[in-house]
């Protein structure tokens, strides 16, 4: 409390002023009056539990932000926190980074299958490997099981993007990696905390001396070990905050009630998605040109990565059951590059799109996927092998999958379709950021300019912190005028970002939509493609393409132009 606070103490509660000047409100325990039906949940209590579960994840996020040390997590907020059931199914999350949240359930379930009964109170797990449900190596997930009377009742997890975990380039986002081993330290399963003891020596060894796999030479380990350790400890603390709040909830309502409403929250999400799918099917069926037999409708859509790889989607919706099958047959094979995307990334894109299309205030959770089947052809670049490079799949391919799905639903035009990943550093540090662009227009709205679109939801580092902590000068950060596609509703404009380097560093850019434009919809014009340039000391302008690593000298300037969003035209029909 400060000198200008008013705090209300409710009936049956007691306010105690602590020696630190805080007020602790003690709530008198009361017998639960909630009656939980096996079939019908109380609507008011359902809403309360929706927000209580989401609130736990939000508090975890605040703890992580406060206690972390890296710019990437503390300033850019490139992290996510969520709550999972004892089976690993997503219960609720805070509104953090969608590509993290949709994929984390696969991670928790993989760990649950791996460790089995070898989990106990005081254990905390850590992983980042794509074949263990991860997205890409910089995203390190810390998972803590929650026990009540020695019974596993929940999991809490936090996923943070560590800007440096080793690999062939500083910043751990190499544009030209061909194998997972080139992208940094890969951890499938490890107990970060065992019996309540933080395993600093063990995790430090894994981060500093990553396996080189089939490579002939050892790949560099992390260049900022202390940042890694501090941020991992912050993730452990965030999870512990979540456990405290869950146990507080159980103490207030009882375990049976809390777990019952955990199920109801998921069932509510499932029902909301079913109703949305039925509505879409009815709209599609009303168009005589659409494929369908009266019981189901089929929509096909595809888009291209800049190398020409195809993402093909055949979406079949059951009109009566409100079920859908997302069939990605026809998608191109695994690529000899790093924009392969683990299956968890596609699941994340699907769950994000479904949640976005539901016009009901529900937390994104596993129930959204209950009426859905996802088929990804093995060997495609959406289901790559264990050895494939994947660092770009999470940040590039996820955006293209989202564009394909939302276009199939005729929800909005294509957005910038890229996270515009920039990393730079040397042997002593690595810096990472994603740069916003334009979002696609919709049937009743213009696209938004200069925003992180869809699967990312991070901040930009404040210019003062950016220039203070790193050897750079920020020359320009502004909207890229007229880069959004025209139409009845205009696509959002992209951004222009110019950075001068004050000392020699290695700069890497990992981006998309430098060849294929973000498409407009229903007659809307396409958004402008992006571009990356290096302005050298002798005033030459070098086109870096979409993916490149260059050694930049002091005084040279990097210019990044991000794509705009597609426009929305005037057609009202639902084109199949």
Tab-separated table of C-alpha atoms in Angstrom, residues 95-543:
chain	number	residue	atom	x	y	z
A	95	UNK	CA	-2.692	-13.906	-24.098
A	96	UNK	CA	0.996	-14.321	-24.807
A	97	UNK	CA	2.520	-15.804	-28.012
A	98	UNK	CA	0.051	-18.011	-29.974
A	99	UNK	CA	2.679	-20.205	-31.647
A	100	UNK	CA	4.030	-21.092	-28.192
A	101	UNK	CA	0.679	-21.780	-26.612
A	102	UNK	CA	-0.780	-24.052	-29.237
A	103	UNK	CA	2.385	-26.141	-29.357
A	104	UNK	CA	3.086	-26.466	-25.630
A	105	UNK	CA	0.508	-29.194	-25.034
A	106	UNK	CA	2.501	-31.532	-27.301
A	107	UNK	CA	5.584	-30.754	-25.211
A	108	UNK	CA	3.893	-31.474	-21.874
A	109	UNK	CA	2.399	-34.731	-23.143
A	110	UNK	CA	5.750	-35.889	-24.533
A	111	UNK	CA	7.400	-35.290	-21.163
A	112	UNK	CA	4.563	-37.048	-19.343
A	113	UNK	CA	5.003	-40.125	-21.544
A	114	UNK	CA	8.782	-40.003	-21.173
A	115	UNK	CA	9.000	-39.643	-17.397
A	116	UNK	CA	5.894	-41.688	-16.534
A	117	UNK	CA	5.723	-42.290	-12.788
A	118	UNK	CA	9.218	-40.855	-12.256
A	119	UNK	CA	7.833	-37.439	-11.352
A	120	UNK	CA	7.536	-36.122	-7.846
A	121	UNK	CA	7.141	-32.874	-5.970
A	122	UNK	CA	10.314	-30.821	-6.272
A	123	UNK	CA	10.955	-31.833	-9.886
A	124	UNK	CA	11.048	-29.336	-12.757
A	125	UNK	CA	11.572	-30.432	-16.370
A	126	UNK	CA	13.269	-28.599	-19.227
A	127	UNK	CA	13.166	-29.277	-22.972
A	128	UNK	CA	13.455	-27.537	-26.327
A	129	UNK	CA	13.770	-30.323	-28.902
A	130	UNK	CA	11.270	-30.235	-31.815
A	131	UNK	CA	10.885	-34.021	-31.782
A	132	UNK	CA	9.806	-33.753	-28.130
A	133	UNK	CA	6.915	-31.440	-28.962
A	134	UNK	CA	9.005	-28.284	-29.216
A	135	UNK	CA	8.812	-25.568	-31.843
A	136	UNK	CA	12.452	-24.555	-32.394
A	137	UNK	CA	15.549	-24.695	-30.208
A	138	UNK	CA	15.609	-21.094	-28.882
A	139	UNK	CA	12.177	-21.697	-27.302
A	140	UNK	CA	13.069	-23.439	-24.041
A	141	UNK	CA	10.124	-24.867	-22.110
A	142	UNK	CA	10.171	-25.341	-18.338
A	143	UNK	CA	7.462	-27.672	-16.992
A	144	UNK	CA	6.504	-28.248	-13.364
A	145	UNK	CA	4.066	-30.947	-12.218
A	146	UNK	CA	1.540	-29.921	-9.564
A	147	UNK	CA	0.683	-32.420	-6.843
A	148	UNK	CA	-2.120	-32.474	-4.296
A	149	UNK	CA	-1.705	-35.086	-1.569
A	150	UNK	CA	0.925	-36.794	-3.763
A	151	UNK	CA	-1.532	-36.993	-6.667
A	152	UNK	CA	-0.614	-35.348	-9.982
A	153	UNK	CA	-3.412	-32.839	-10.628
A	154	UNK	CA	-2.025	-30.199	-13.030
A	155	UNK	CA	1.026	-29.055	-14.937
A	156	UNK	CA	2.248	-25.492	-15.280
A	157	UNK	CA	4.676	-24.494	-18.009
A	158	UNK	CA	6.504	-21.459	-19.295
A	159	UNK	CA	8.184	-21.186	-22.681
A	160	UNK	CA	10.730	-18.431	-23.284
A	161	UNK	CA	12.729	-17.562	-26.383
A	162	UNK	CA	16.384	-17.486	-25.327
A	163	UNK	CA	18.198	-15.141	-27.697
A	164	UNK	CA	21.389	-17.199	-27.444
A	165	UNK	CA	21.680	-20.974	-27.149
A	166	UNK	CA	24.649	-21.580	-29.446
A	167	UNK	CA	24.696	-22.641	-33.074
A	168	UNK	CA	26.606	-21.488	-36.120
A	169	UNK	CA	25.587	-17.799	-35.858
A	170	UNK	CA	25.180	-15.406	-32.904
A	171	UNK	CA	21.535	-15.120	-31.904
A	172	UNK	CA	20.860	-18.808	-32.662
A	173	UNK	CA	18.666	-18.129	-35.712
A	174	UNK	CA	20.993	-19.135	-38.585
A	175	UNK	CA	19.437	-18.408	-42.003
A	176	UNK	CA	21.291	-21.243	-43.765
A	177	UNK	CA	21.174	-24.102	-41.258
A	178	UNK	CA	20.576	-27.495	-42.874
A	179	UNK	CA	20.573	-29.670	-39.755
A	180	UNK	CA	19.138	-29.339	-36.261
A	181	UNK	CA	22.671	-29.605	-34.822
A	182	UNK	CA	23.675	-26.295	-36.420
A	183	UNK	CA	20.984	-24.396	-34.531
A	184	UNK	CA	22.294	-24.747	-30.986
A	185	UNK	CA	21.827	-26.839	-27.868
A	186	UNK	CA	19.077	-29.450	-28.194
A	187	UNK	CA	17.562	-30.898	-25.010
A	188	UNK	CA	14.904	-33.612	-25.209
A	189	UNK	CA	14.389	-34.319	-21.519
A	190	UNK	CA	16.244	-33.171	-18.417
A	191	UNK	CA	15.334	-32.468	-14.806
A	192	UNK	CA	16.287	-28.838	-14.363
A	193	UNK	CA	15.320	-29.095	-10.687
A	194	UNK	CA	15.450	-32.424	-8.872
A	195	UNK	CA	14.310	-32.855	-5.277
A	196	UNK	CA	14.123	-29.066	-5.075
A	197	UNK	CA	17.766	-28.525	-6.158
A	198	UNK	CA	18.542	-26.480	-9.270
A	199	UNK	CA	20.880	-28.570	-11.439
A	200	UNK	CA	23.105	-25.689	-12.556
A	201	UNK	CA	26.153	-27.737	-13.468
A	202	UNK	CA	24.171	-30.199	-15.579
A	203	UNK	CA	22.156	-27.650	-17.540
A	204	UNK	CA	25.246	-25.487	-18.074
A	205	UNK	CA	27.033	-28.465	-19.647
A	206	UNK	CA	24.109	-29.133	-21.994
A	207	UNK	CA	24.025	-25.500	-23.111
A	208	UNK	CA	27.773	-24.971	-23.449
A	209	UNK	CA	28.642	-28.238	-25.173
A	210	UNK	CA	25.767	-29.187	-27.475
A	211	UNK	CA	25.888	-32.455	-29.370
A	212	UNK	CA	27.336	-32.024	-32.829
A	213	UNK	CA	25.261	-34.891	-34.212
A	214	UNK	CA	26.637	-35.990	-37.576
A	215	UNK	CA	28.680	-32.812	-38.084
A	216	UNK	CA	32.444	-33.119	-38.324
A	217	UNK	CA	33.165	-30.293	-35.895
A	218	UNK	CA	31.768	-29.139	-32.572
A	219	UNK	CA	29.072	-26.491	-32.904
A	220	UNK	CA	29.538	-23.458	-30.610
A	221	UNK	CA	27.555	-23.538	-27.393
A	222	UNK	CA	25.708	-20.623	-25.863
A	223	UNK	CA	27.498	-17.305	-25.894
A	224	UNK	CA	25.527	-15.972	-22.885
A	225	UNK	CA	25.347	-18.786	-20.344
A	226	UNK	CA	24.612	-16.493	-17.405
A	227	UNK	CA	21.589	-15.031	-19.187
A	228	UNK	CA	20.345	-18.551	-19.901
A	229	UNK	CA	20.707	-19.624	-16.272
A	230	UNK	CA	19.047	-16.484	-14.938
A	231	UNK	CA	16.112	-16.770	-17.337
A	232	UNK	CA	15.682	-20.482	-16.593
A	233	UNK	CA	15.552	-19.672	-12.882
A	234	UNK	CA	12.957	-17.004	-13.685
A	235	UNK	CA	10.895	-19.607	-15.539
A	236	UNK	CA	11.111	-21.926	-12.525
A	237	UNK	CA	9.934	-19.040	-10.323
A	238	UNK	CA	7.051	-18.277	-12.696
A	239	UNK	CA	5.930	-21.903	-12.543
A	240	UNK	CA	6.159	-21.860	-8.761
A	241	UNK	CA	3.881	-18.817	-8.722
A	242	UNK	CA	1.395	-20.777	-10.803
A	243	UNK	CA	1.537	-23.731	-8.403
A	244	UNK	CA	0.870	-21.446	-5.433
A	245	UNK	CA	-2.205	-19.973	-7.130
A	246	UNK	CA	-3.534	-23.383	-8.189
A	247	UNK	CA	-3.228	-24.713	-4.650
A	248	UNK	CA	-4.957	-21.588	-3.386
A	249	UNK	CA	-7.804	-22.288	-5.829
A	250	UNK	CA	-7.999	-25.919	-4.697
A	251	UNK	CA	-8.082	-24.839	-1.055
A	252	UNK	CA	-10.946	-22.455	-1.800
A	253	UNK	CA	-13.133	-24.723	-3.936
A	254	UNK	CA	-11.835	-28.251	-3.453
A	255	UNK	CA	-9.931	-30.386	-5.937
A	256	UNK	CA	-13.030	-32.128	-7.298
A	257	UNK	CA	-14.716	-28.837	-8.178
A	258	UNK	CA	-11.594	-27.285	-9.701
A	259	UNK	CA	-10.954	-30.294	-11.926
A	260	UNK	CA	-14.625	-30.498	-12.873
A	261	UNK	CA	-14.562	-26.919	-14.101
A	262	UNK	CA	-11.266	-27.573	-15.850
A	263	UNK	CA	-13.203	-30.109	-17.919
A	264	UNK	CA	-16.175	-27.763	-18.370
A	265	UNK	CA	-13.889	-24.999	-19.648
A	266	UNK	CA	-12.614	-27.366	-22.330
A	267	UNK	CA	-16.102	-28.643	-23.176
A	268	UNK	CA	-17.329	-25.077	-23.496
A	269	UNK	CA	-14.538	-24.296	-25.960
A	270	UNK	CA	-15.381	-27.441	-27.919
A	271	UNK	CA	-19.041	-26.454	-28.192
A	272	UNK	CA	-18.145	-22.922	-29.273
A	273	UNK	CA	-15.921	-24.274	-32.070
A	274	UNK	CA	-18.618	-26.744	-33.201
A	275	UNK	CA	-21.180	-23.960	-33.495
A	276	UNK	CA	-18.725	-21.820	-35.461
A	277	UNK	CA	-17.995	-24.694	-37.861
A	278	UNK	CA	-21.709	-25.319	-38.420
A	279	UNK	CA	-22.185	-21.634	-39.194
A	280	UNK	CA	-19.337	-21.653	-41.716
A	281	UNK	CA	-20.689	-24.830	-43.343
A	282	UNK	CA	-24.134	-23.263	-43.701
A	283	UNK	CA	-22.640	-20.180	-45.359
A	284	UNK	CA	-20.538	-22.256	-47.747
A	285	UNK	CA	-23.461	-24.553	-48.613
A	286	UNK	CA	-25.572	-21.554	-49.630
A	287	UNK	CA	-23.139	-20.937	-52.515
A	288	UNK	CA	-24.031	-23.207	-55.434
A	289	UNK	CA	-20.431	-23.214	-56.720
A	290	UNK	CA	-19.062	-24.830	-53.566
A	291	UNK	CA	-18.304	-28.528	-53.299
A	292	UNK	CA	-20.572	-30.399	-50.908
A	293	UNK	CA	-23.082	-33.211	-50.594
A	294	UNK	CA	-25.476	-31.591	-48.131
A	295	UNK	CA	-23.788	-33.293	-45.185
A	296	UNK	CA	-20.343	-31.773	-45.564
A	297	UNK	CA	-18.557	-29.036	-47.472
A	298	UNK	CA	-15.031	-29.003	-48.815
A	299	UNK	CA	-12.767	-25.998	-49.350
A	300	UNK	CA	-9.251	-26.129	-50.803
A	301	UNK	CA	-6.584	-23.463	-50.426
A	302	UNK	CA	-2.830	-23.186	-50.850
A	303	UNK	CA	0.028	-20.717	-50.649
A	304	UNK	CA	3.750	-20.721	-51.337
A	305	UNK	CA	6.898	-20.201	-49.350
A	306	UNK	CA	9.462	-18.005	-51.105
A	307	UNK	CA	11.396	-21.067	-52.326
A	308	UNK	CA	8.251	-22.366	-54.027
A	309	UNK	CA	7.319	-24.965	-51.396
A	310	UNK	CA	3.543	-25.408	-51.284
A	311	UNK	CA	1.301	-25.523	-48.239
A	312	UNK	CA	-1.898	-27.188	-49.459
A	313	UNK	CA	-5.022	-27.481	-47.299
A	314	UNK	CA	-8.173	-29.458	-47.978
A	315	UNK	CA	-10.697	-28.405	-45.340
A	316	UNK	CA	-13.772	-30.619	-44.922
A	317	UNK	CA	-16.514	-29.499	-42.532
A	318	UNK	CA	-19.322	-31.778	-41.319
A	319	UNK	CA	-22.453	-29.616	-41.447
A	320	UNK	CA	-24.350	-31.554	-38.782
A	321	UNK	CA	-21.729	-32.513	-36.227
A	322	UNK	CA	-19.727	-29.296	-36.459
A	323	UNK	CA	-16.507	-31.213	-37.077
A	324	UNK	CA	-13.657	-30.428	-39.430
A	325	UNK	CA	-10.723	-32.230	-41.021
A	326	UNK	CA	-7.625	-30.232	-41.900
A	327	UNK	CA	-5.880	-32.333	-44.547
A	328	UNK	CA	-2.492	-30.996	-45.625
A	329	UNK	CA	-1.931	-33.640	-48.319
A	330	UNK	CA	-0.242	-32.083	-51.341
A	331	UNK	CA	2.163	-30.088	-49.168
A	332	UNK	CA	5.752	-30.098	-50.413
A	333	UNK	CA	8.396	-32.514	-49.037
A	334	UNK	CA	10.916	-31.675	-46.321
A	335	UNK	CA	13.298	-28.963	-47.484
A	336	UNK	CA	17.081	-28.762	-47.278
A	337	UNK	CA	16.739	-25.575	-45.290
A	338	UNK	CA	15.344	-24.486	-41.938
A	339	UNK	CA	11.722	-23.561	-42.673
A	340	UNK	CA	10.599	-27.101	-41.919
A	341	UNK	CA	7.940	-26.904	-39.196
A	342	UNK	CA	7.383	-29.591	-36.522
A	343	UNK	CA	3.836	-30.961	-36.387
A	344	UNK	CA	3.221	-29.083	-33.135
A	345	UNK	CA	3.555	-25.795	-35.051
A	346	UNK	CA	0.744	-26.754	-37.447
A	347	UNK	CA	-1.438	-27.744	-34.482
A	348	UNK	CA	-0.670	-24.367	-32.909
A	349	UNK	CA	-1.742	-22.561	-36.087
A	350	UNK	CA	-4.995	-24.538	-36.297
A	351	UNK	CA	-5.939	-23.979	-32.653
A	352	UNK	CA	-5.104	-20.265	-32.941
A	353	UNK	CA	-7.261	-19.828	-36.063
A	354	UNK	CA	-10.209	-21.699	-34.553
A	355	UNK	CA	-10.031	-19.626	-31.383
A	356	UNK	CA	-9.846	-16.424	-33.434
A	357	UNK	CA	-12.922	-17.386	-35.475
A	358	UNK	CA	-15.052	-18.089	-32.398
A	359	UNK	CA	-16.986	-14.994	-31.426
A	360	UNK	CA	-17.132	-15.968	-27.744
A	361	UNK	CA	-14.843	-14.973	-24.876
A	362	UNK	CA	-13.190	-18.296	-24.071
A	363	UNK	CA	-9.585	-19.124	-23.227
A	364	UNK	CA	-7.615	-20.860	-25.955
A	365	UNK	CA	-7.489	-24.470	-24.777
A	366	UNK	CA	-7.442	-28.095	-25.851
A	367	UNK	CA	-11.211	-28.148	-26.267
A	368	UNK	CA	-10.817	-26.069	-29.436
A	369	UNK	CA	-9.221	-29.100	-31.120
A	370	UNK	CA	-11.746	-31.690	-29.901
A	371	UNK	CA	-14.010	-31.436	-33.007
A	372	UNK	CA	-11.010	-31.356	-35.344
A	373	UNK	CA	-8.774	-33.892	-37.065
A	374	UNK	CA	-5.440	-32.794	-38.503
A	375	UNK	CA	-3.649	-34.873	-41.108
A	376	UNK	CA	-0.084	-33.931	-42.039
A	377	UNK	CA	1.658	-36.168	-44.594
A	378	UNK	CA	4.832	-37.689	-43.117
A	379	UNK	CA	7.981	-36.480	-44.812
A	380	UNK	CA	6.443	-33.144	-45.773
A	381	UNK	CA	8.046	-29.941	-44.534
A	382	UNK	CA	5.200	-29.734	-42.000
A	383	UNK	CA	6.268	-33.121	-40.590
A	384	UNK	CA	10.059	-33.234	-40.971
A	385	UNK	CA	12.540	-35.809	-39.730
A	386	UNK	CA	14.290	-35.515	-36.355
A	387	UNK	CA	17.494	-34.295	-37.983
A	388	UNK	CA	15.914	-31.537	-40.083
A	389	UNK	CA	16.678	-27.875	-39.432
A	390	UNK	CA	13.534	-26.146	-38.113
A	391	UNK	CA	14.531	-22.775	-36.678
A	392	UNK	CA	12.531	-20.916	-39.360
A	393	UNK	CA	9.459	-23.146	-39.231
A	394	UNK	CA	8.259	-21.656	-35.974
A	395	UNK	CA	8.658	-18.041	-37.095
A	396	UNK	CA	8.025	-18.188	-40.846
A	397	UNK	CA	6.073	-21.290	-41.847
A	398	UNK	CA	3.627	-20.911	-38.939
A	399	UNK	CA	2.563	-17.566	-40.388
A	400	UNK	CA	1.998	-19.050	-43.840
A	401	UNK	CA	-0.092	-21.914	-42.396
A	402	UNK	CA	-2.217	-19.317	-40.621
A	403	UNK	CA	-2.729	-17.342	-43.831
A	404	UNK	CA	-3.822	-20.499	-45.656
A	405	UNK	CA	-6.324	-21.474	-42.941
A	406	UNK	CA	-7.852	-18.013	-42.561
A	407	UNK	CA	-8.091	-17.653	-46.343
A	408	UNK	CA	-9.891	-21.014	-46.536
A	409	UNK	CA	-12.404	-19.739	-43.991
A	410	UNK	CA	-12.637	-16.417	-45.905
A	411	UNK	CA	-11.961	-14.710	-42.581
A	412	UNK	CA	-9.418	-12.097	-43.736
A	413	UNK	CA	-6.819	-11.388	-46.382
A	414	UNK	CA	-3.238	-12.548	-45.945
A	415	UNK	CA	-1.153	-10.673	-43.393
A	416	UNK	CA	2.571	-10.011	-43.681
A	417	UNK	CA	3.132	-13.761	-43.331
A	418	UNK	CA	6.496	-13.414	-41.638
A	419	UNK	CA	8.065	-12.473	-38.315
A	420	UNK	CA	11.027	-10.667	-39.958
A	421	UNK	CA	13.656	-12.203	-37.700
A	422	UNK	CA	16.784	-10.147	-37.084
A	423	UNK	CA	19.762	-11.350	-35.055
A	424	UNK	CA	23.206	-9.889	-34.587
A	425	UNK	CA	26.148	-10.404	-32.278
A	426	UNK	CA	29.684	-11.722	-31.904
A	427	UNK	CA	31.472	-14.213	-29.669
A	428	UNK	CA	30.280	-12.394	-26.539
A	429	UNK	CA	26.554	-11.776	-27.132
A	430	UNK	CA	23.556	-12.359	-29.362
A	431	UNK	CA	20.538	-10.094	-29.887
A	432	UNK	CA	17.210	-11.138	-31.434
A	433	UNK	CA	14.044	-9.337	-32.452
A	434	UNK	CA	11.002	-9.821	-34.657
A	435	UNK	CA	9.696	-6.851	-36.614
A	436	UNK	CA	5.998	-6.204	-37.229
A	437	UNK	CA	4.250	-5.550	-40.526
A	438	UNK	CA	0.746	-5.142	-41.907
A	439	UNK	CA	-2.227	-7.363	-41.090
A	440	UNK	CA	-4.791	-8.390	-43.680
A	441	UNK	CA	-8.099	-6.572	-44.098
A	442	UNK	CA	-11.403	-8.292	-43.368
A	443	UNK	CA	-15.014	-7.999	-44.546
A	444	UNK	CA	-15.767	-5.123	-42.160
A	445	UNK	CA	-12.369	-3.729	-41.172
A	446	UNK	CA	-9.110	-2.326	-42.463
A	447	UNK	CA	-5.898	-4.142	-41.667
A	448	UNK	CA	-3.712	-2.792	-38.877
A	449	UNK	CA	-0.381	-1.164	-39.716
A	450	UNK	CA	2.944	-1.912	-38.048
A	451	UNK	CA	1.785	-4.754	-35.831
A	452	UNK	CA	2.999	-8.208	-34.824
A	453	UNK	CA	0.547	-10.438	-36.687
A	454	UNK	CA	-1.079	-13.739	-35.790
A	455	UNK	CA	1.407	-16.267	-34.391
A	456	UNK	CA	3.679	-13.724	-32.730
A	457	UNK	CA	2.703	-11.222	-30.074
A	458	UNK	CA	5.934	-9.684	-28.839
A	459	UNK	CA	7.046	-6.127	-28.215
A	460	UNK	CA	9.897	-4.259	-29.843
A	461	UNK	CA	12.808	-3.323	-27.605
A	462	UNK	CA	12.551	0.307	-26.535
A	463	UNK	CA	15.021	2.468	-28.525
A	464	UNK	CA	16.695	3.701	-25.335
A	465	UNK	CA	17.367	0.156	-24.105
A	466	UNK	CA	18.277	-1.001	-27.621
A	467	UNK	CA	20.949	1.666	-28.033
A	468	UNK	CA	22.187	1.473	-24.442
A	469	UNK	CA	22.764	-2.271	-24.271
A	470	UNK	CA	23.907	-2.975	-27.828
A	471	UNK	CA	26.409	-1.378	-30.247
A	472	UNK	CA	23.752	0.194	-32.494
A	473	UNK	CA	22.063	3.446	-33.455
A	474	UNK	CA	18.410	3.322	-34.494
A	475	UNK	CA	18.098	5.703	-37.461
A	476	UNK	CA	14.526	5.035	-38.513
A	477	UNK	CA	11.501	3.108	-37.282
A	478	UNK	CA	8.338	4.167	-39.119
A	479	UNK	CA	5.363	2.977	-41.125
A	480	UNK	CA	6.017	1.953	-44.713
A	481	UNK	CA	3.356	4.044	-46.420
A	482	UNK	CA	1.090	2.476	-49.075
A	483	UNK	CA	2.506	-1.015	-48.590
A	484	UNK	CA	-0.909	-2.399	-47.611
A	485	UNK	CA	-3.152	-3.711	-50.387
A	486	UNK	CA	-5.985	-1.452	-51.594
A	487	UNK	CA	-9.645	-2.446	-51.513
A	488	UNK	CA	-12.955	-1.574	-49.921
A	489	UNK	CA	-10.998	-2.305	-46.786
A	490	UNK	CA	-7.268	-1.594	-47.016
A	491	UNK	CA	-4.535	-3.896	-45.750
A	492	UNK	CA	-2.249	-2.631	-43.004
A	493	UNK	CA	1.084	-1.023	-43.882
A	494	UNK	CA	4.419	-2.606	-43.066
A	495	UNK	CA	7.370	-0.985	-41.291
A	496	UNK	CA	10.744	0.519	-42.162
A	497	UNK	CA	13.582	-0.119	-39.685
A	498	UNK	CA	17.115	1.243	-40.176
A	499	UNK	CA	19.942	0.284	-37.811
A	500	UNK	CA	23.536	1.523	-37.873
A	501	UNK	CA	26.173	-0.689	-36.260
A	502	UNK	CA	28.878	0.916	-34.126
A	503	UNK	CA	31.296	-2.024	-34.255
A	504	UNK	CA	31.788	-5.116	-36.433
A	505	UNK	CA	29.129	-7.784	-35.831
A	506	UNK	CA	27.610	-10.767	-37.609
A	507	UNK	CA	24.072	-9.930	-38.785
A	508	UNK	CA	21.504	-12.563	-39.799
A	509	UNK	CA	18.113	-11.967	-41.355
A	510	UNK	CA	15.536	-14.765	-41.593
A	511	UNK	CA	12.429	-13.572	-43.410
A	512	UNK	CA	9.718	-14.474	-45.916
A	513	UNK	CA	7.307	-12.733	-48.301
A	514	UNK	CA	10.306	-11.349	-50.216
A	515	UNK	CA	9.171	-13.247	-53.371
A	516	UNK	CA	5.483	-14.084	-53.006
A	517	UNK	CA	3.235	-11.188	-51.954
A	518	UNK	CA	0.593	-11.288	-49.180
A	519	UNK	CA	-2.570	-11.887	-51.186
A	520	UNK	CA	-5.679	-9.755	-51.081
A	521	UNK	CA	-9.071	-11.436	-50.827
A	522	UNK	CA	-12.359	-11.099	-52.704
A	523	UNK	CA	-10.923	-8.689	-55.232
A	524	UNK	CA	-8.658	-6.805	-52.808
A	525	UNK	CA	-5.153	-5.871	-53.943
A	526	UNK	CA	-2.071	-7.662	-52.692
A	527	UNK	CA	0.162	-6.214	-49.995
A	528	UNK	CA	3.723	-5.186	-50.887
A	529	UNK	CA	6.440	-7.801	-50.486
A	530	UNK	CA	9.248	-7.099	-48.025
A	531	UNK	CA	12.924	-6.345	-48.690
A	532	UNK	CA	16.241	-6.284	-46.801
A	533	UNK	CA	19.179	-4.054	-47.723
A	534	UNK	CA	22.671	-3.305	-46.415
A	535	UNK	CA	23.985	0.232	-47.016
A	536	UNK	CA	27.776	-0.078	-46.969
A	537	UNK	CA	30.334	2.543	-45.955
A	538	UNK	CA	31.025	3.281	-49.622
A	539	UNK	CA	27.273	3.950	-50.142
A	540	UNK	CA	26.512	0.762	-52.053
A	541	UNK	CA	23.026	-0.697	-51.492
A	542	UNK	CA	23.233	-4.495	-51.280
A	543	UNK	CA	20.042	-6.549	-51.568
